PDB file of C-alpha atoms in Angstrom:
ATOM      1  CA  SER P   1      13.553 -31.436  18.897  1.00  0.00           C
ATOM      2  CA  ILE P   2      10.501 -33.554  19.665  1.00  0.00           C
ATOM      3  CA  SER P   3      10.749 -37.286  20.342  1.00  0.00           C
ATOM      4  CA  PHE P   4       7.882 -39.763  20.196  1.00  0.00           C
ATOM      5  CA  THR P   5       7.277 -43.479  20.639  1.00  0.00           C
ATOM      6  CA  ALA P   6       4.786 -46.171  19.689  1.00  0.00           C
ATOM      7  CA  ASN P   7       2.226 -47.542  22.171  1.00  0.00           C
ATOM      8  CA  GLY P   8       4.137 -50.718  22.854  1.00  0.00           C
ATOM      9  CA  PHE P   9       7.886 -50.791  23.512  1.00  0.00           C
ATOM     10  CA  SER P  10       8.170 -54.073  21.571  1.00  0.00           C
ATOM     11  CA  LEU P  11       6.795 -52.306  18.509  1.00  0.00           C
ATOM     12  CA  LEU P  12       9.333 -49.434  18.724  1.00  0.00           C
ATOM     13  CA  ASN P  13      12.038 -51.173  16.644  1.00  0.00           C
ATOM     14  CA  ARG P  14       9.485 -52.218  14.012  1.00  0.00           C
ATOM     15  CA  SER P  15       7.590 -48.898  13.834  1.00  0.00           C
ATOM     16  CA  ARG P  16       7.744 -46.061  11.409  1.00  0.00           C
ATOM     17  CA  PHE P  17       6.415 -42.600  11.990  1.00  0.00           C
ATOM     18  CA  THR P  18       5.042 -39.954   9.741  1.00  0.00           C
ATOM     19  CA  TYR P  19       4.527 -36.366  10.816  1.00  0.00           C
ATOM     20  CA  LYS P  20       3.159 -33.092   9.556  1.00  0.00           C
ATOM     21  CA  LEU P  21       3.665 -29.686  11.133  1.00  0.00           C
ATOM     22  CA  GLU P  22       0.593 -27.668  10.217  1.00  0.00           C
ATOM     23  CA  GLY P  23       1.558 -24.171   9.220  1.00  0.00           C
ATOM     24  CA  VAL P  24       4.868 -25.427   7.740  1.00  0.00           C
ATOM     25  CA  ASP P  25       4.412 -28.769   5.950  1.00  0.00           C
ATOM     26  CA  LYS P  26       1.817 -29.395   3.262  1.00  0.00           C
ATOM     27  CA  ASN P  27       2.453 -33.130   3.077  1.00  0.00           C
ATOM     28  CA  TRP P  28       3.168 -35.877   5.576  1.00  0.00           C
ATOM     29  CA  ASN P  29       6.886 -36.656   6.144  1.00  0.00           C
ATOM     30  CA  LEU P  30       7.830 -40.339   6.544  1.00  0.00           C
ATOM     31  CA  LEU P  31      10.702 -41.123   8.941  1.00  0.00           C
ATOM     32  CA  ASN P  32      13.052 -44.132   8.669  1.00  0.00           C
ATOM     33  CA  VAL P  33      12.465 -47.217  10.829  1.00  0.00           C
ATOM     34  CA  ASN P  34      14.645 -46.199  13.808  1.00  0.00           C
ATOM     35  CA  GLU P  35      13.926 -42.467  13.719  1.00  0.00           C
ATOM     36  CA  HIS P  36      11.738 -41.356  16.607  1.00  0.00           C
ATOM     37  CA  ALA P  37      12.338 -37.603  16.693  1.00  0.00           C
ATOM     38  CA  VAL P  38      12.018 -34.506  14.562  1.00  0.00           C
ATOM     39  CA  ILE P  39      13.914 -31.257  14.804  1.00  0.00           C
ATOM     40  CA  PHE P  40      12.384 -27.928  13.890  1.00  0.00           C
ATOM     41  CA  SER P  41      14.810 -25.036  13.662  1.00  0.00           C
ATOM     42  CA  SER P  42      14.176 -21.457  12.675  1.00  0.00           C
ATOM     43  CA  LEU P  43      10.428 -21.564  13.123  1.00  0.00           C
ATOM     44  CA  ALA P  44       8.847 -18.167  12.864  1.00  0.00           C
ATOM     45  CA  PRO P  45       6.909 -17.034  15.934  1.00  0.00           C
ATOM     46  CA  GLY P  46       3.394 -18.365  15.841  1.00  0.00           C
ATOM     47  CA  SER P  47       1.139 -21.278  16.658  1.00  0.00           C
ATOM     48  CA  TYR P  48       1.664 -24.703  15.068  1.00  0.00           C
ATOM     49  CA  THR P  49       0.147 -28.163  15.402  1.00  0.00           C
ATOM     50  CA  LEU P  50       2.372 -31.240  15.093  1.00  0.00           C
ATOM     51  CA  LYS P  51       0.500 -34.323  13.907  1.00  0.00           C
ATOM     52  CA  VAL P  52       2.137 -37.745  14.200  1.00  0.00           C
ATOM     53  CA  LYS P  53       1.001 -41.210  13.069  1.00  0.00           C
ATOM     54  CA  ALA P  54       2.723 -44.482  13.950  1.00  0.00           C
ATOM     55  CA  TYR P  55       2.851 -47.540  11.670  1.00  0.00           C
ATOM     56  CA  ALA P  56       3.953 -50.933  12.866  1.00  0.00           C
ATOM     57  CA  ILE P  57       5.419 -52.904   9.959  1.00  0.00           C
ATOM     58  CA  ASP P  58       2.931 -55.704  10.383  1.00  0.00           C
ATOM     59  CA  GLN P  59      -0.042 -53.460  11.230  1.00  0.00           C
ATOM     60  CA  GLN P  60      -1.900 -50.417   9.910  1.00  0.00           C
ATOM     61  CA  TRP P  61      -1.371 -46.696  10.508  1.00  0.00           C
ATOM     62  CA  GLY P  62      -2.471 -45.707  13.988  1.00  0.00           C
ATOM     63  CA  GLU P  63      -4.544 -42.753  15.042  1.00  0.00           C
ATOM     64  CA  VAL P  64      -3.211 -39.236  14.598  1.00  0.00           C
ATOM     65  CA  ALA P  65      -1.727 -37.737  17.734  1.00  0.00           C
ATOM     66  CA  SER P  66      -1.426 -33.972  17.790  1.00  0.00           C
ATOM     67  CA  LEU P  67       0.580 -31.506  19.840  1.00  0.00           C
ATOM     68  CA  LYS P  68       0.031 -27.760  19.865  1.00  0.00           C
ATOM     69  CA  ILE P  69       3.332 -25.824  19.662  1.00  0.00           C
ATOM     70  CA  ILE P  70       3.586 -22.097  20.352  1.00  0.00           C
ATOM     71  CA  VAL P  71       6.789 -20.344  19.322  1.00  0.00           C
ATOM     72  CA  THR P  72       7.209 -16.994  21.037  1.00  0.00           C
ATOM     73  CA  PRO P  73       9.309 -14.257  19.442  1.00  0.00           C
ATOM     74  CA  PRO P  74      12.652 -13.283  20.959  1.00  0.00           C
ATOM     75  CA  PHE P  75      12.295 -10.603  23.634  1.00  0.00           C
ATOM     76  CA  TYR P  76      13.646  -7.880  21.327  1.00  0.00           C
ATOM     77  CA  LYS P  77      10.862  -8.583  18.812  1.00  0.00           C
ATOM     78  CA  SER P  78       8.054  -8.534  21.346  1.00  0.00           C
ATOM     79  CA  LYS P  79       5.501  -5.724  21.484  1.00  0.00           C
ATOM     80  CA  TRP P  80       6.395  -4.731  25.049  1.00  0.00           C
ATOM     81  CA  PHE P  81      10.072  -4.395  24.117  1.00  0.00           C
ATOM     82  CA  GLU P  82       9.250  -2.275  21.054  1.00  0.00           C
ATOM     83  CA  PHE P  83       6.961  -0.096  23.189  1.00  0.00           C
ATOM     84  CA  SER P  84       9.662   0.229  25.854  1.00  0.00           C
ATOM     85  CA  ALA P  85      12.289   1.123  23.246  1.00  0.00           C
ATOM     86  CA  VAL P  86      10.059   3.807  21.703  1.00  0.00           C
ATOM     87  CA  PHE P  87       9.199   5.134  25.181  1.00  0.00           C
ATOM     88  CA  PHE P  88      12.909   5.210  26.100  1.00  0.00           C
ATOM     89  CA  ILE P  89      13.908   6.996  22.873  1.00  0.00           C
ATOM     90  CA  VAL P  90      11.120   9.576  23.240  1.00  0.00           C
ATOM     91  CA  GLY P  91      12.098  10.108  26.885  1.00  0.00           C
ATOM     92  CA  LEU P  92      15.741  10.505  25.885  1.00  0.00           C
ATOM     93  CA  LEU P  93      14.789  13.092  23.240  1.00  0.00           C
ATOM     94  CA  ILE P  94      12.641  15.021  25.703  1.00  0.00           C
ATOM     95  CA  ALA P  95      15.413  14.939  28.325  1.00  0.00           C
ATOM     96  CA  SER P  96      17.968  16.098  25.727  1.00  0.00           C
ATOM     97  CA  ILE P  97      15.768  18.978  24.612  1.00  0.00           C
ATOM     98  CA  ALA P  98      15.084  19.964  28.236  1.00  0.00           C
ATOM     99  CA  PHE P  99      18.823  19.882  28.995  1.00  0.00           C
ATOM    100  CA  ILE P 100      19.660  22.016  25.939  1.00  0.00           C
ATOM    101  CA  LEU P 101      16.931  24.541  26.822  1.00  0.00           C
ATOM    102  CA  HIS P 102      18.159  24.674  30.424  1.00  0.00           C
ATOM    103  CA  ARG P 103      21.725  25.340  29.267  1.00  0.00           C
ATOM    104  CA  GLN P 104      20.478  28.104  26.953  1.00  0.00           C
ATOM    105  CA  ARG P 105      18.456  29.660  29.792  1.00  0.00           C
ATOM    106  CA  VAL P 106      21.483  29.598  32.099  1.00  0.00           C
ATOM    107  CA  LYS P 107      23.674  31.141  29.375  1.00  0.00           C
ATOM    108  CA  PHE P 108      21.046  33.790  28.617  1.00  0.00           C
ATOM    109  CA  LYS P 109      20.728  34.658  32.322  1.00  0.00           C
ATOM    110  CA  LYS P 110      24.507  34.868  32.663  1.00  0.00           C
ATOM    111  CA  ASP P 111      24.743  37.122  29.585  1.00  0.00           C
ATOM    112  CA  ALA P 112      21.883  39.280  30.903  1.00  0.00           C
ATOM    113  CA  ASP P 113      23.600  39.589  34.298  1.00  0.00           C
ATOM    114  CA  LEU P 114      26.857  40.595  32.607  1.00  0.00           C
ATOM    115  CA  ALA P 115      25.004  43.159  30.484  1.00  0.00           C
ATOM    116  CA  ASN P 116      23.271  44.574  33.580  1.00  0.00           C
ATOM    117  CA  GLN P 117      26.597  44.783  35.382  1.00  0.00           C
ATOM    118  CA  GLU P 118      28.100  46.650  32.435  1.00  0.00           C
ATOM    119  CA  ILE P 119      25.112  49.025  32.370  1.00  0.00           C
ATOM    120  CA  MET P 120      25.505  49.683  36.105  1.00  0.00           C
ATOM    121  CA  ARG P 121      29.258  50.266  35.669  1.00  0.00           C
ATOM    122  CA  LEU P 122      28.620  52.745  32.858  1.00  0.00           C
ATOM    123  CA  LYS P 123      25.908  54.518  34.881  1.00  0.00           C
ATOM    124  CA  ASN P 124      28.247  54.796  37.876  1.00  0.00           C
ATOM    125  CA  GLU P 125      31.024  56.062  35.624  1.00  0.00           C
ATOM    126  CA  ASN P 126      28.641  58.588  34.104  1.00  0.00           C
ATOM    127  CA  LEU P 127      27.494  59.738  37.553  1.00  0.00           C
ATOM    128  CA  GLU P 128      31.069  60.050  38.682  1.00  0.00           C
ATOM    129  CA  ASN P 129      31.859  62.160  35.614  1.00  0.00           C
ATOM    130  CA  GLU P 130      28.804  64.321  36.245  1.00  0.00           C
ATOM    131  CA  ILE P 131      29.797  64.799  39.883  1.00  0.00           C
ATOM    132  CA  LYS P 132      33.334  65.689  38.840  1.00  0.00           C
ATOM    133  CA  ALA P 133      31.974  68.097  36.255  1.00  0.00           C
ATOM    134  CA  LYS P 134      29.681  69.730  38.840  1.00  0.00           C
ATOM    135  CA  LEU P 135      32.520  69.935  41.335  1.00  0.00           C
ATOM    136  CA  THR P 136      34.685  71.509  38.698  1.00  0.00           C
ATOM    137  CA  GLU P 137      31.913  73.978  37.880  1.00  0.00           C
ATOM    138  CA  GLN P 138      31.489  74.811  41.548  1.00  0.00           C
ATOM    139  CA  GLU P 139      35.218  75.249  41.976  1.00  0.00           C
ATOM    140  CA  ILE P 140      35.276  77.566  38.980  1.00  0.00           C
ATOM    141  CA  LEU P 141      32.349  79.542  40.396  1.00  0.00           C
ATOM    142  CA  GLN P 142      33.982  79.714  43.798  1.00  0.00           C
ATOM    143  CA  LEU P 143      37.212  80.924  42.227  1.00  0.00           C
ATOM    144  CA  GLN P 144      35.306  83.481  40.250  1.00  0.00           C
ATOM    145  CA  ASN P 145      33.522  84.624  43.400  1.00  0.00           C
ATOM    146  CA  LYS P 146      36.780  84.914  45.293  1.00  0.00           C
ATOM    147  CA  THR P 147      38.373  86.792  42.462  1.00  0.00           C
ATOM    148  CA  PHE P 148      35.363  89.023  42.171  1.00  0.00           C
ATOM    149  CA  LEU P 149      35.327  89.657  45.907  1.00  0.00           C
ATOM    150  CA  LYS P 150      38.971  90.522  45.885  1.00  0.00           C
ATOM    151  CA  LEU P 151      38.388  92.951  43.105  1.00  0.00           C
ATOM    152  CA  ILE P 152      35.710  94.699  45.027  1.00  0.00           C
TER     153      ILE P 152
END
């Protein structure tokens, strides 16, 4: 809402105003005698110029007064917010991928450790079986030697 007044307070009740918002209005808009304000709602972000002329009923139109109006976009439509949102989303994707890869590495290492432990267990079992087999062979040979010696 923008309010305006005529040069002299005594002329205010006998004045009419006309306005034009460049960038929105093509023609001048004439206000009623006691209207001294305009309301602009839902203006798109951008730069506008409001031009106003006053007319006293017993005089001529006055000079054009102008006011530059800049409407900024809401924060969520600004370039810095869009950049920040893209940066945040890309960062979130990178962090998610890094987390997933880390979990896979940990799982792979755990599986590899379990596989190595199983290999070591099987090797130990195999060695134990070989030792038992050699002991059994030696016992058989010793028995054979004893039996042979007794026979002699």
